[in-house]
mmCIF file of C-alpha atoms and ligand atoms in Angstrom:
data_model
loop_
_atom_site.group_PDB
_atom_site.id
_atom_site.type_symbol
_atom_site.label_atom_id
_atom_site.label_comp_id
_atom_site.label_asym_id
_atom_site.label_seq_id
_atom_site.Cartn_x
_atom_site.Cartn_y
_atom_site.Cartn_z
ATOM 1 C CA MET A 890 -10.925 26.522 7.617
ATOM 2 C CA ALA A 891 -14.323 27.148 7.885
ATOM 3 C CA ASP A 892 -16.630 25.872 10.756
ATOM 4 C CA GLY A 893 -19.346 23.888 9.990
ATOM 5 C CA GLY A 894 -20.407 21.806 13.274
ATOM 6 C CA ASP A 895 -20.117 18.378 11.760
ATOM 7 C CA GLY A 896 -16.957 19.350 9.718
ATOM 8 C CA HIS A 897 -18.361 18.709 6.454
ATOM 9 C CA ASP A 898 -17.777 22.398 4.807
ATOM 10 C CA ARG A 899 -14.867 20.643 2.804
ATOM 11 C CA ALA A 900 -15.629 17.129 2.699
ATOM 12 C CA GLY A 901 -15.751 14.829 -0.477
ATOM 13 C CA HIS A 902 -13.039 15.702 -3.245
ATOM 14 C CA GLY A 903 -9.587 17.006 -2.271
ATOM 15 C CA ALA A 904 -8.528 20.167 -1.390
ATOM 16 C CA SER A 905 -5.063 22.044 -3.025
ATOM 17 C CA ILE A 906 -2.283 22.351 -0.039
ATOM 18 C CA GLU A 907 0.387 24.798 -0.412
ATOM 19 C CA LEU A 908 3.508 24.773 1.616
ATOM 20 C CA GLU A 909 5.335 28.342 1.777
ATOM 21 C CA ASN A 910 8.657 28.510 3.407
ATOM 22 C CA LEU A 911 7.411 25.738 5.766
ATOM 23 C CA SER A 912 10.265 25.217 8.527
ATOM 24 C CA LYS A 913 10.785 23.243 11.728
ATOM 25 C CA ARG A 914 13.745 23.546 14.107
ATOM 26 C CA TYR A 915 13.386 21.324 17.125
ATOM 27 C CA PRO A 916 14.358 22.943 20.430
ATOM 28 C CA GLY A 917 18.090 22.290 21.201
ATOM 29 C CA SER A 918 18.808 21.389 17.549
ATOM 30 C CA ALA A 919 21.169 23.445 16.083
ATOM 31 C CA GLU A 920 19.974 22.755 12.525
ATOM 32 C CA ALA A 921 16.699 22.853 11.081
ATOM 33 C CA ALA A 922 14.815 19.665 10.524
ATOM 34 C CA VAL A 923 12.884 20.848 7.865
ATOM 35 C CA ASP A 924 14.298 23.793 5.973
ATOM 36 C CA GLY A 925 12.186 26.180 4.007
ATOM 37 C CA VAL A 926 10.028 23.926 1.893
ATOM 38 C CA ASN A 927 7.694 25.286 -1.083
ATOM 39 C CA MET A 928 5.344 23.161 -2.336
ATOM 40 C CA SER A 929 2.282 23.115 -4.121
ATOM 41 C CA ILE A 930 -0.013 20.057 -4.293
ATOM 42 C CA ARG A 931 -3.096 19.873 -6.164
ATOM 43 C CA ALA A 932 -6.240 19.148 -4.914
ATOM 44 C CA GLY A 933 -7.236 15.472 -5.620
ATOM 45 C CA GLU A 934 -3.759 14.551 -6.296
ATOM 46 C CA THR A 935 -1.512 11.872 -4.802
ATOM 47 C CA VAL A 936 1.841 13.186 -3.532
ATOM 48 C CA VAL A 937 4.516 10.941 -2.271
ATOM 49 C CA LEU A 938 7.510 12.178 -0.389
ATOM 50 C CA VAL A 939 10.423 10.086 -0.531
ATOM 51 C CA GLY A 940 14.323 10.279 0.562
ATOM 52 C CA PRO A 941 16.226 8.707 3.126
ATOM 53 C CA SER A 942 15.758 8.360 6.487
ATOM 54 C CA GLY A 943 15.834 11.391 8.510
ATOM 55 C CA CYS A 944 15.663 13.720 6.004
ATOM 56 C CA GLY A 945 12.781 15.317 7.368
ATOM 57 C CA LYS A 946 9.800 13.681 5.480
ATOM 58 C CA SER A 947 7.621 12.913 8.573
ATOM 59 C CA THR A 948 8.480 16.291 10.317
ATOM 60 C CA THR A 949 6.876 18.037 6.686
ATOM 61 C CA LEU A 950 3.897 15.712 6.632
ATOM 62 C CA LYS A 951 3.146 16.344 10.194
ATOM 63 C CA MET A 952 3.336 20.006 10.171
ATOM 64 C CA ILE A 953 0.432 19.617 7.786
ATOM 65 C CA ASN A 954 -2.109 18.782 10.316
ATOM 66 C CA ARG A 955 0.083 20.503 12.920
ATOM 67 C CA LEU A 956 0.759 17.272 15.190
ATOM 68 C CA ILE A 957 4.112 19.155 14.517
ATOM 69 C CA GLU A 958 3.856 22.819 14.981
ATOM 70 C CA PRO A 959 6.510 24.867 12.045
ATOM 71 C CA THR A 960 8.659 27.240 13.492
ATOM 72 C CA GLY A 961 8.400 28.869 10.321
ATOM 73 C CA GLY A 962 6.386 29.699 6.994
ATOM 74 C CA ARG A 963 2.699 28.990 6.269
ATOM 75 C CA ILE A 964 0.250 26.187 5.505
ATOM 76 C CA ARG A 965 -2.721 26.742 3.025
ATOM 77 C CA ILE A 966 -5.720 24.012 2.623
ATOM 78 C CA ASP A 967 -7.614 25.077 -0.336
ATOM 79 C CA GLY A 968 -6.204 28.774 -0.334
ATOM 80 C CA GLU A 969 -7.223 29.253 3.580
ATOM 81 C CA ASP A 970 -4.240 29.466 5.787
ATOM 82 C CA VAL A 971 -4.465 26.881 8.600
ATOM 83 C CA THR A 972 -1.345 27.974 10.393
ATOM 84 C CA GLY A 973 -2.770 29.570 13.438
ATOM 85 C CA ILE A 974 -5.842 27.795 13.497
ATOM 86 C CA ASN A 975 -7.009 25.527 16.350
ATOM 87 C CA PRO A 976 -4.619 22.508 15.686
ATOM 88 C CA VAL A 977 -7.645 19.706 17.086
ATOM 89 C CA ARG A 978 -10.290 21.071 14.325
ATOM 90 C CA LEU A 979 -7.775 20.943 11.572
ATOM 91 C CA ARG A 980 -6.840 17.308 12.776
ATOM 92 C CA ARG A 981 -10.611 16.391 12.367
ATOM 93 C CA GLU A 982 -10.410 17.724 8.813
ATOM 94 C CA VAL A 983 -7.383 15.909 7.783
ATOM 95 C CA GLY A 984 -7.045 12.292 7.779
ATOM 96 C CA TYR A 985 -4.029 10.476 9.033
ATOM 97 C CA ALA A 986 -2.906 7.355 8.726
ATOM 98 C CA ILE A 987 0.316 5.540 10.114
ATOM 99 C CA GLN A 988 2.328 2.792 10.291
ATOM 100 C CA SER A 989 1.575 -0.026 12.486
ATOM 101 C CA SER A 990 -2.248 1.516 11.796
ATOM 102 C CA GLY A 991 -1.956 3.289 15.590
ATOM 103 C CA LEU A 992 -5.140 1.626 16.391
ATOM 104 C CA PHE A 993 -6.641 2.164 20.075
ATOM 105 C CA PRO A 994 -6.148 -1.121 21.489
ATOM 106 C CA HIS A 995 -9.230 -0.922 23.992
ATOM 107 C CA MET A 996 -11.444 0.139 21.212
ATOM 108 C CA THR A 997 -13.161 -2.211 19.139
ATOM 109 C CA VAL A 998 -12.910 -1.609 15.216
ATOM 110 C CA ALA A 999 -16.168 0.244 14.865
ATOM 111 C CA GLN A 1000 -15.159 2.549 17.437
ATOM 112 C CA ASN A 1001 -11.681 3.326 16.386
ATOM 113 C CA ILE A 1002 -13.509 4.045 12.793
ATOM 114 C CA GLY A 1003 -15.952 5.735 14.658
ATOM 115 C CA LEU A 1004 -13.829 8.232 16.619
ATOM 116 C CA VAL A 1005 -13.555 11.060 14.472
ATOM 117 C CA PRO A 1006 -17.164 11.766 13.366
ATOM 118 C CA ARG A 1007 -18.213 10.912 17.087
ATOM 119 C CA MET A 1008 -16.144 13.971 17.725
ATOM 120 C CA LEU A 1009 -17.317 16.023 14.912
ATOM 121 C CA GLY A 1010 -21.197 15.185 16.950
ATOM 122 C CA TRP A 1011 -22.461 12.864 14.414
ATOM 123 C CA SER A 1012 -25.606 11.121 15.539
ATOM 124 C CA ARG A 1013 -24.750 7.649 16.641
ATOM 125 C CA ALA A 1014 -27.072 5.926 13.823
ATOM 126 C CA ARG A 1015 -25.141 8.183 11.026
ATOM 127 C CA THR A 1016 -21.709 7.213 12.547
ATOM 128 C CA GLY A 1017 -23.212 3.427 12.554
ATOM 129 C CA GLU A 1018 -23.431 3.583 9.167
ATOM 130 C CA ARG A 1019 -20.412 5.530 8.340
ATOM 131 C CA VAL A 1020 -18.365 2.409 10.064
ATOM 132 C CA GLU A 1021 -20.197 -0.342 7.726
ATOM 133 C CA GLU A 1022 -19.513 2.026 4.716
ATOM 134 C CA MET A 1023 -16.129 2.297 5.837
ATOM 135 C CA LEU A 1024 -15.427 -1.226 6.037
ATOM 136 C CA HIS A 1025 -17.024 -2.215 3.152
ATOM 137 C CA LEU A 1026 -14.687 0.308 1.217
ATOM 138 C CA VAL A 1027 -11.524 -1.320 2.498
ATOM 139 C CA GLY A 1028 -12.816 -4.789 1.988
ATOM 140 C CA LEU A 1029 -13.688 -5.753 5.731
ATOM 141 C CA ASP A 1030 -16.894 -7.316 6.367
ATOM 142 C CA PRO A 1031 -19.014 -5.079 9.514
ATOM 143 C CA GLY A 1032 -20.556 -8.413 10.822
ATOM 144 C CA GLU A 1033 -17.193 -10.011 11.132
ATOM 145 C CA PHE A 1034 -15.129 -7.204 12.135
ATOM 146 C CA ARG A 1035 -17.130 -4.416 13.553
ATOM 147 C CA GLY A 1036 -16.779 -5.589 17.232
ATOM 148 C CA ARG A 1037 -13.635 -6.945 17.552
ATOM 149 C CA TYR A 1038 -10.480 -5.422 19.050
ATOM 150 C CA PRO A 1039 -7.310 -4.499 16.980
ATOM 151 C CA ARG A 1040 -5.228 -7.444 18.572
ATOM 152 C CA ARG A 1041 -7.740 -9.948 17.105
ATOM 153 C CA LEU A 1042 -6.800 -8.358 13.307
ATOM 154 C CA SER A 1043 -3.812 -9.419 11.462
ATOM 155 C CA GLY A 1044 -1.290 -6.750 10.338
ATOM 156 C CA GLY A 1045 -2.709 -5.958 7.161
ATOM 157 C CA GLN A 1046 -6.611 -5.893 8.351
ATOM 158 C CA GLN A 1047 -5.496 -3.634 11.093
ATOM 159 C CA GLN A 1048 -3.409 -1.550 8.639
ATOM 160 C CA ARG A 1049 -7.281 -1.325 6.415
ATOM 161 C CA VAL A 1050 -9.218 -0.416 9.649
ATOM 162 C CA GLY A 1051 -6.728 2.587 10.028
ATOM 163 C CA VAL A 1052 -7.141 3.978 6.617
ATOM 164 C CA ALA A 1053 -11.044 3.351 7.338
ATOM 165 C CA ARG A 1054 -10.535 5.497 10.210
ATOM 166 C CA ALA A 1055 -8.364 8.017 8.570
ATOM 167 C CA LEU A 1056 -11.373 8.279 5.944
ATOM 168 C CA ALA A 1057 -14.473 8.130 8.247
ATOM 169 C CA ALA A 1058 -15.256 11.904 8.662
ATOM 170 C CA ASP A 1059 -14.531 12.138 4.496
ATOM 171 C CA PRO A 1060 -11.965 14.635 4.983
ATOM 172 C CA PRO A 1061 -10.662 16.118 1.673
ATOM 173 C CA VAL A 1062 -7.044 15.594 2.746
ATOM 174 C CA LEU A 1063 -5.145 12.365 4.001
ATOM 175 C CA LEU A 1064 -1.645 12.065 5.097
ATOM 176 C CA MET A 1065 -0.193 8.689 5.592
ATOM 177 C CA ASP A 1066 3.275 8.222 7.095
ATOM 178 C CA GLU A 1067 4.784 4.942 5.922
ATOM 179 C CA PRO A 1068 1.369 3.039 6.056
ATOM 180 C CA PHE A 1069 2.467 0.056 4.993
ATOM 181 C CA GLY A 1070 6.199 0.058 6.342
ATOM 182 C CA ALA A 1071 5.054 -2.704 8.650
ATOM 183 C CA VAL A 1072 3.572 -5.575 6.746
ATOM 184 C CA ASP A 1073 4.570 -8.477 4.962
ATOM 185 C CA PRO A 1074 5.576 -7.648 1.139
ATOM 186 C CA ILE A 1075 2.176 -9.442 -0.306
ATOM 187 C CA THR A 1076 -0.115 -7.748 2.130
ATOM 188 C CA ARG A 1077 2.038 -4.473 1.161
ATOM 189 C CA GLU A 1078 1.005 -5.051 -2.254
ATOM 190 C CA ARG A 1079 -2.472 -5.540 -1.803
ATOM 191 C CA LEU A 1080 -2.876 -2.336 0.109
ATOM 192 C CA GLN A 1081 -1.049 -0.052 -2.252
ATOM 193 C CA ASP A 1082 -3.531 -1.800 -5.181
ATOM 194 C CA GLU A 1083 -6.246 -1.201 -2.548
ATOM 195 C CA LEU A 1084 -5.226 2.352 -1.768
ATOM 196 C CA LEU A 1085 -5.141 2.875 -5.945
ATOM 197 C CA ARG A 1086 -8.412 1.727 -6.169
ATOM 198 C CA LEU A 1087 -10.052 3.888 -3.674
ATOM 199 C CA GLN A 1088 -8.241 6.698 -4.875
ATOM 200 C CA ARG A 1089 -9.726 6.542 -7.910
ATOM 201 C CA GLU A 1090 -13.002 6.467 -6.368
ATOM 202 C CA LEU A 1091 -12.496 9.228 -3.603
ATOM 203 C CA ARG A 1092 -10.022 11.706 -5.384
ATOM 204 C CA LYS A 1093 -8.815 12.860 -2.008
ATOM 205 C CA THR A 1094 -5.551 14.853 -1.878
ATOM 206 C CA ILE A 1095 -2.957 12.376 -0.552
ATOM 207 C CA VAL A 1096 0.634 13.064 0.839
ATOM 208 C CA PHE A 1097 2.193 9.884 1.453
ATOM 209 C CA VAL A 1098 5.706 9.574 3.135
ATOM 210 C CA THR A 1099 7.563 6.527 1.904
ATOM 211 C CA HIS A 1100 11.595 5.668 1.719
ATOM 212 C CA ASP A 1101 10.570 3.321 -0.842
ATOM 213 C CA PHE A 1102 10.959 4.434 -4.548
ATOM 214 C CA ASP A 1103 8.753 1.672 -6.003
ATOM 215 C CA GLU A 1104 5.973 2.264 -3.941
ATOM 216 C CA ALA A 1105 6.486 5.951 -4.891
ATOM 217 C CA VAL A 1106 6.479 4.829 -8.167
ATOM 218 C CA LYS A 1107 3.670 3.078 -8.083
ATOM 219 C CA LEU A 1108 0.902 5.688 -6.104
ATOM 220 C CA GLY A 1109 2.497 8.439 -6.922
ATOM 221 C CA ASP A 1110 0.726 10.974 -9.123
ATOM 222 C CA ARG A 1111 3.897 13.270 -8.302
ATOM 223 C CA ILE A 1112 6.713 12.420 -6.406
ATOM 224 C CA ALA A 1113 9.025 14.936 -4.302
ATOM 225 C CA VAL A 1114 12.430 13.206 -3.972
ATOM 226 C CA LEU A 1115 14.008 14.928 -0.752
ATOM 227 C CA ARG A 1116 17.480 15.450 0.137
ATOM 228 C CA GLU A 1117 18.558 16.394 4.306
ATOM 229 C CA ARG A 1118 16.311 18.937 5.861
ATOM 230 C CA SER A 1119 13.606 18.064 3.275
ATOM 231 C CA HIS A 1120 15.385 19.947 0.424
ATOM 232 C CA ILE A 1121 13.746 19.103 -2.497
ATOM 233 C CA ALA A 1122 15.817 17.377 -5.456
ATOM 234 C CA GLN A 1123 13.099 16.723 -7.740
ATOM 235 C CA PHE A 1124 9.311 17.609 -7.719
ATOM 236 C CA ASP A 1125 7.519 15.412 -10.602
ATOM 237 C CA THR A 1126 6.014 12.556 -12.352
ATOM 238 C CA PRO A 1127 7.159 9.192 -11.852
ATOM 239 C CA GLU A 1128 7.718 8.975 -15.577
ATOM 240 C CA ALA A 1129 9.836 12.456 -15.706
ATOM 241 C CA ILE A 1130 11.801 11.326 -12.587
ATOM 242 C CA LEU A 1131 12.497 7.928 -14.253
ATOM 243 C CA THR A 1132 13.372 9.176 -17.713
ATOM 244 C CA GLY A 1133 15.146 12.305 -16.237
ATOM 245 C CA PRO A 1134 16.334 12.545 -12.551
ATOM 246 C CA ALA A 1135 18.110 15.955 -11.674
ATOM 247 C CA ASP A 1136 21.091 14.893 -10.641
ATOM 248 C CA GLY A 1137 23.257 12.411 -9.099
ATOM 249 C CA PHE A 1138 21.120 12.165 -5.600
ATOM 250 C CA VAL A 1139 17.955 11.378 -7.754
ATOM 251 C CA SER A 1140 19.306 8.638 -9.899
ATOM 252 C CA GLY A 1141 20.959 7.386 -6.961
ATOM 253 C CA PHE A 1142 17.009 6.583 -5.886
ATOM 254 C CA VAL A 1143 16.169 5.734 -9.244
ATOM 255 C CA GLY A 1144 19.204 3.537 -9.892
ATOM 256 C CA ALA A 1145 18.733 1.283 -6.998
ATOM 257 C CA GLY A 1146 15.425 0.078 -7.862
ATOM 258 C CA ALA A 1147 16.003 0.085 -11.648
ATOM 259 C CA ALA A 1148 15.846 -3.951 -11.814
ATOM 260 C CA LEU A 1149 12.975 -4.170 -9.730
ATOM 261 C CA LYS A 1150 11.402 -1.550 -11.725
ATOM 262 C CA ARG A 1151 11.474 -3.598 -14.747
ATOM 263 C CA LEU A 1152 9.985 -6.875 -12.848
ATOM 264 C CA ASN A 1153 7.276 -4.369 -11.832
ATOM 265 C CA LEU A 1154 6.996 -3.221 -15.725
ATOM 266 C CA THR A 1155 6.661 -6.924 -17.142
ATOM 267 C CA GLN A 1156 3.690 -9.589 -16.890
ATOM 268 C CA VAL A 1157 3.969 -13.150 -15.946
ATOM 269 C CA ARG A 1158 2.550 -14.239 -19.292
ATOM 270 C CA ASP A 1159 5.080 -12.514 -21.084
ATOM 271 C CA ILE A 1160 7.701 -14.906 -19.905
ATOM 272 C CA ARG A 1161 8.334 -18.591 -20.489
ATOM 273 C CA LEU A 1162 6.743 -20.416 -17.918
ATOM 274 C CA GLY A 1163 8.309 -24.007 -16.357
ATOM 275 C CA ALA A 1164 5.855 -26.909 -16.399
ATOM 276 C CA CYS A 1165 5.321 -29.527 -14.041
ATOM 277 C CA PRO A 1166 3.155 -32.714 -14.572
ATOM 278 C CA THR A 1167 -0.402 -32.668 -13.907
ATOM 279 C CA VAL A 1168 -3.355 -34.774 -13.056
ATOM 280 C CA ALA A 1169 -7.465 -34.893 -12.409
ATOM 281 C CA GLU A 1170 -7.480 -34.645 -8.371
ATOM 282 C CA ASP A 1171 -10.536 -37.097 -8.806
ATOM 283 C CA ALA A 1172 -8.651 -39.770 -10.395
ATOM 284 C CA PRO A 1173 -7.795 -43.154 -8.970
ATOM 285 C CA ARG A 1174 -5.187 -43.058 -6.908
ATOM 286 C CA HIS A 1175 -2.696 -45.485 -8.517
ATOM 287 C CA GLU A 1176 -3.163 -43.406 -11.933
ATOM 288 C CA ILE A 1177 -1.757 -40.429 -9.814
ATOM 289 C CA LEU A 1178 1.219 -42.592 -8.477
ATOM 290 C CA ASP A 1179 1.618 -43.805 -11.919
ATOM 291 C CA ARG A 1180 1.619 -40.055 -13.138
ATOM 292 C CA LEU A 1181 4.444 -38.611 -10.726
ATOM 293 C CA ARG A 1182 6.424 -42.111 -11.359
ATOM 294 C CA ASP A 1183 6.409 -41.740 -15.149
ATOM 295 C CA SER A 1184 6.442 -37.970 -15.263
ATOM 296 C CA GLY A 1185 10.074 -38.140 -13.313
ATOM 297 C CA ALA A 1186 9.527 -35.289 -11.178
ATOM 298 C CA ARG A 1187 9.118 -35.125 -7.729
ATOM 299 C CA GLU A 1188 5.924 -33.586 -7.221
ATOM 300 C CA VAL A 1189 2.318 -33.506 -9.283
ATOM 301 C CA LEU A 1190 -0.215 -30.655 -9.355
ATOM 302 C CA LEU A 1191 -3.490 -32.079 -9.265
ATOM 303 C CA LEU A 1192 -6.321 -30.229 -10.717
ATOM 304 C CA ASP A 1193 -9.947 -29.821 -10.528
ATOM 305 C CA ALA A 1194 -12.820 -30.392 -12.676
ATOM 306 C CA HIS A 1195 -11.968 -26.816 -14.393
ATOM 307 C CA ARG A 1196 -8.419 -27.400 -14.555
ATOM 308 C CA ARG A 1197 -7.770 -25.062 -11.636
ATOM 309 C CA PRO A 1198 -5.128 -25.861 -9.441
ATOM 310 C CA VAL A 1199 -5.994 -27.095 -6.001
ATOM 311 C CA GLY A 1200 -3.126 -29.757 -4.218
ATOM 312 C CA TRP A 1201 0.359 -31.113 -4.810
ATOM 313 C CA LEU A 1202 1.154 -34.889 -3.827
ATOM 314 C CA ARG A 1203 4.700 -34.912 -3.409
ATOM 315 C CA GLU A 1204 6.604 -38.524 -3.983
ATOM 316 C CA GLY A 1205 6.476 -40.246 -0.807
ATOM 317 C CA ASP A 1206 3.830 -38.112 0.814
ATOM 318 C CA LEU A 1207 0.295 -40.041 1.366
ATOM 319 C CA ALA A 1208 -1.632 -37.121 1.768
ATOM 320 C CA ARG A 1209 -1.631 -34.454 -0.674
ATOM 321 C CA SER A 1210 -0.787 -30.632 0.072
ATOM 322 C CA PRO A 1211 -3.424 -27.523 -0.750
ATOM 323 C CA VAL A 1212 -2.307 -25.050 -3.184
ATOM 324 C CA ARG A 1213 -2.005 -21.597 -1.143
ATOM 325 C CA ARG A 1214 -0.802 -19.164 -3.755
ATOM 326 C CA THR A 1215 -1.261 -18.820 -7.468
ATOM 327 C CA VAL A 1216 -0.340 -16.156 -9.566
ATOM 328 C CA ARG A 1217 -2.111 -14.848 -12.258
ATOM 329 C CA ALA A 1218 -1.010 -14.513 -15.661
ATOM 330 C CA ASP A 1219 -1.722 -10.917 -15.697
ATOM 331 C CA ALA A 1220 0.043 -10.313 -12.366
ATOM 332 C CA THR A 1221 3.635 -8.751 -12.780
ATOM 333 C CA LEU A 1222 7.113 -10.276 -12.344
ATOM 334 C CA ARG A 1223 7.845 -8.574 -9.392
ATOM 335 C CA ASP A 1224 4.519 -10.237 -7.729
ATOM 336 C CA ALA A 1225 5.842 -13.561 -9.313
ATOM 337 C CA LEU A 1226 8.825 -13.457 -7.193
ATOM 338 C CA GLU A 1227 7.259 -11.950 -4.196
ATOM 339 C CA ALA A 1228 4.839 -15.450 -4.261
ATOM 340 C CA VAL A 1229 7.402 -17.500 -5.248
ATOM 341 C CA LEU A 1230 9.810 -16.361 -1.980
ATOM 342 C CA ALA A 1231 6.948 -16.922 0.294
ATOM 343 C CA ASP A 1232 6.168 -20.239 -1.101
ATOM 344 C CA ARG A 1233 7.931 -22.879 1.129
ATOM 345 C CA ALA A 1234 8.389 -25.397 -2.015
ATOM 346 C CA GLY A 1235 9.705 -22.026 -4.242
ATOM 347 C CA ARG A 1236 7.299 -22.891 -6.685
ATOM 348 C CA VAL A 1237 3.900 -21.375 -7.499
ATOM 349 C CA PRO A 1238 1.123 -22.398 -10.144
ATOM 350 C CA VAL A 1239 0.113 -19.570 -12.676
ATOM 351 C CA THR A 1240 -3.569 -19.331 -14.016
ATOM 352 C CA GLY A 1241 -5.235 -17.769 -16.681
ATOM 353 C CA PRO A 1242 -8.298 -15.212 -16.832
ATOM 354 C CA ASP A 1243 -10.541 -18.420 -16.022
ATOM 355 C CA GLY A 1244 -8.532 -19.675 -12.899
ATOM 356 C CA ALA A 1245 -7.144 -22.464 -14.997
ATOM 357 C CA TYR A 1246 -3.679 -23.919 -14.921
ATOM 358 C CA ALA A 1247 -0.942 -22.136 -17.158
ATOM 359 C CA GLY A 1248 2.424 -23.263 -15.625
ATOM 360 C CA VAL A 1249 4.326 -22.950 -12.858
ATOM 361 C CA VAL A 1250 6.797 -19.784 -11.670
ATOM 362 C CA ASP A 1251 9.880 -20.621 -9.387
ATOM 363 C CA VAL A 1252 13.223 -18.724 -8.648
ATOM 364 C CA GLY A 1253 14.846 -20.255 -11.543
ATOM 365 C CA THR A 1254 12.210 -19.323 -14.625
ATOM 366 C CA LEU A 1255 12.024 -15.828 -12.704
ATOM 367 C CA MET A 1256 15.828 -15.483 -12.749
ATOM 368 C CA ASP A 1257 16.053 -16.401 -16.087
ATOM 369 C CA SER A 1258 13.899 -13.572 -17.268
ATOM 370 C CA ALA A 1259 15.121 -11.147 -15.244
ATOM 371 C CA HIS A 1260 18.706 -11.542 -16.941
ATOM 372 C CA ALA A 1261 16.966 -11.374 -20.274
ATOM 373 C CA LEU A 1262 15.231 -7.998 -19.387
ATOM 374 C CA LEU A 1263 18.614 -6.692 -17.809
ATOM 375 C CA ALA A 1264 20.412 -7.797 -20.661
ATOM 376 C CA ASP A 1265 18.062 -5.978 -23.105
ATOM 377 C CA ARG A 1266 18.783 -2.485 -21.205
ATOM 378 C CA THR A 1267 21.060 -0.158 -23.011
HETATM 379 P P1 LIG B 2624 12.130 11.060 8.147
HETATM 380 O O1 LIG B 2624 10.798 10.892 8.387
HETATM 381 O O2 LIG B 2624 12.833 11.710 7.116
HETATM 382 O O3 LIG B 2624 13.214 9.836 8.853
HETATM 383 P P2 LIG B 2624 12.252 12.991 10.423
HETATM 384 O O4 LIG B 2624 11.028 14.250 10.079
HETATM 385 O O5 LIG B 2624 11.536 11.727 10.941
HETATM 386 O O6 LIG B 2624 13.032 12.436 9.064
HETATM 387 O O7 LIG B 2624 13.324 13.644 11.018
HETATM 388 C C1 LIG B 2624 13.994 14.771 10.221
HETATM 389 C C2 LIG B 2624 15.224 15.220 11.344
HETATM 390 O O8 LIG B 2624 14.151 15.809 12.746
HETATM 391 C C3 LIG B 2624 16.033 14.110 11.910
HETATM 392 O O9 LIG B 2624 17.599 14.750 11.735
HETATM 393 C C4 LIG B 2624 15.761 13.540 13.184
HETATM 394 O O10 LIG B 2624 16.699 13.267 13.902
HETATM 395 C C5 LIG B 2624 15.123 15.284 13.532
HETATM 396 N N1 LIG B 2624 14.115 14.913 14.615
HETATM 397 C C6 LIG B 2624 12.575 14.408 14.298
HETATM 398 N N2 LIG B 2624 11.984 14.213 15.463
HETATM 399 C C7 LIG B 2624 12.400 15.141 16.539
HETATM 400 C C8 LIG B 2624 12.202 15.376 17.708
HETATM 401 N N3 LIG B 2624 11.041 15.244 18.385
HETATM 402 N N4 LIG B 2624 13.309 16.255 18.178
HETATM 403 C C9 LIG B 2624 14.587 16.651 17.715
HETATM 404 N N5 LIG B 2624 14.525 16.034 16.605
HETATM 405 C C10 LIG B 2624 13.747 15.634 15.844
#
């Protein structure tokens, strides 16, 4: 890898990665943890390594930046053999994001993000600018977050900072080891969406490890399904793997998530929504209570002047409770299911493009549509 002082020679868009017969045998182990992987990853693509726990995903990934030293084979980045170069230099040019973010707790957000640029000898001013830019990129307000310590961030915010840190020196390659494994499902979906958005802009070469096939389908340009010792069972696009799994091992992976993947492919607007009584939030209280009583329902949804859902008033409650969650009509059924499961009352208002009330979803509505979808399958 060319040494240009500030490590910017390969910066910007992605670099190709070649794994040639790459192997790892841990000291004292009779069997190789990774046994002769051959893989060509194109510049700018996202490749997801997926497979059961212990199959060697993480070991394979960590050999790419030589956090784990291979015991056999070669790694080439943009054609250059990096198997023997100084690993510290290699790691500065390969971004790395892991589960639970891996942030240094005694450093502020800005110090964490600026770490690699500073090590590369960037000036304080340039690093500072880069930190701001990275915080914007991952959707965090620099004024609010720059000086915070990691313990004062939510799991999702920590993960965003972890991604910002991995991208700070503008590396061509980004390695991600189950980066969203430790956050709640809703945050996880959001982080996945953000990664997709970032990647459309940045076109890095991303190698991403997960054991979640749905995550692989969502994020991967190509997916490598690995069996034990990182033997490649199939390496292809998500569509090709879903429609033509190579063998029983692969179809085991695909089949297990089939119902959920159907939910991913259907939008809330395509199903029959539930209804609940609604009333203008500024209506006189007696009118609201009449509406509640006349409807025979246990709660009424309060709408603002633009018909956006703002509160619930439950039978017997004096005060209204705010609407905490809504799902958009263009959300997937999977998103809706997650919102419903996360809602204490188990039902969530659906909103149209302008944010106006369009109906409600609850477990019953979703179950009915999921059953209908699955019954359609031949
Ligand atoms: P995965 O990421 O797919 O869960 P890993 O790459 O972590 O799998 O592990 C692959 C195999 O190597 C497993 O059998 C694991 O027990 C073994 N292994 C991982 N790390 C070490 C280590 N430091 N020492 C010895 N064996 C290890």
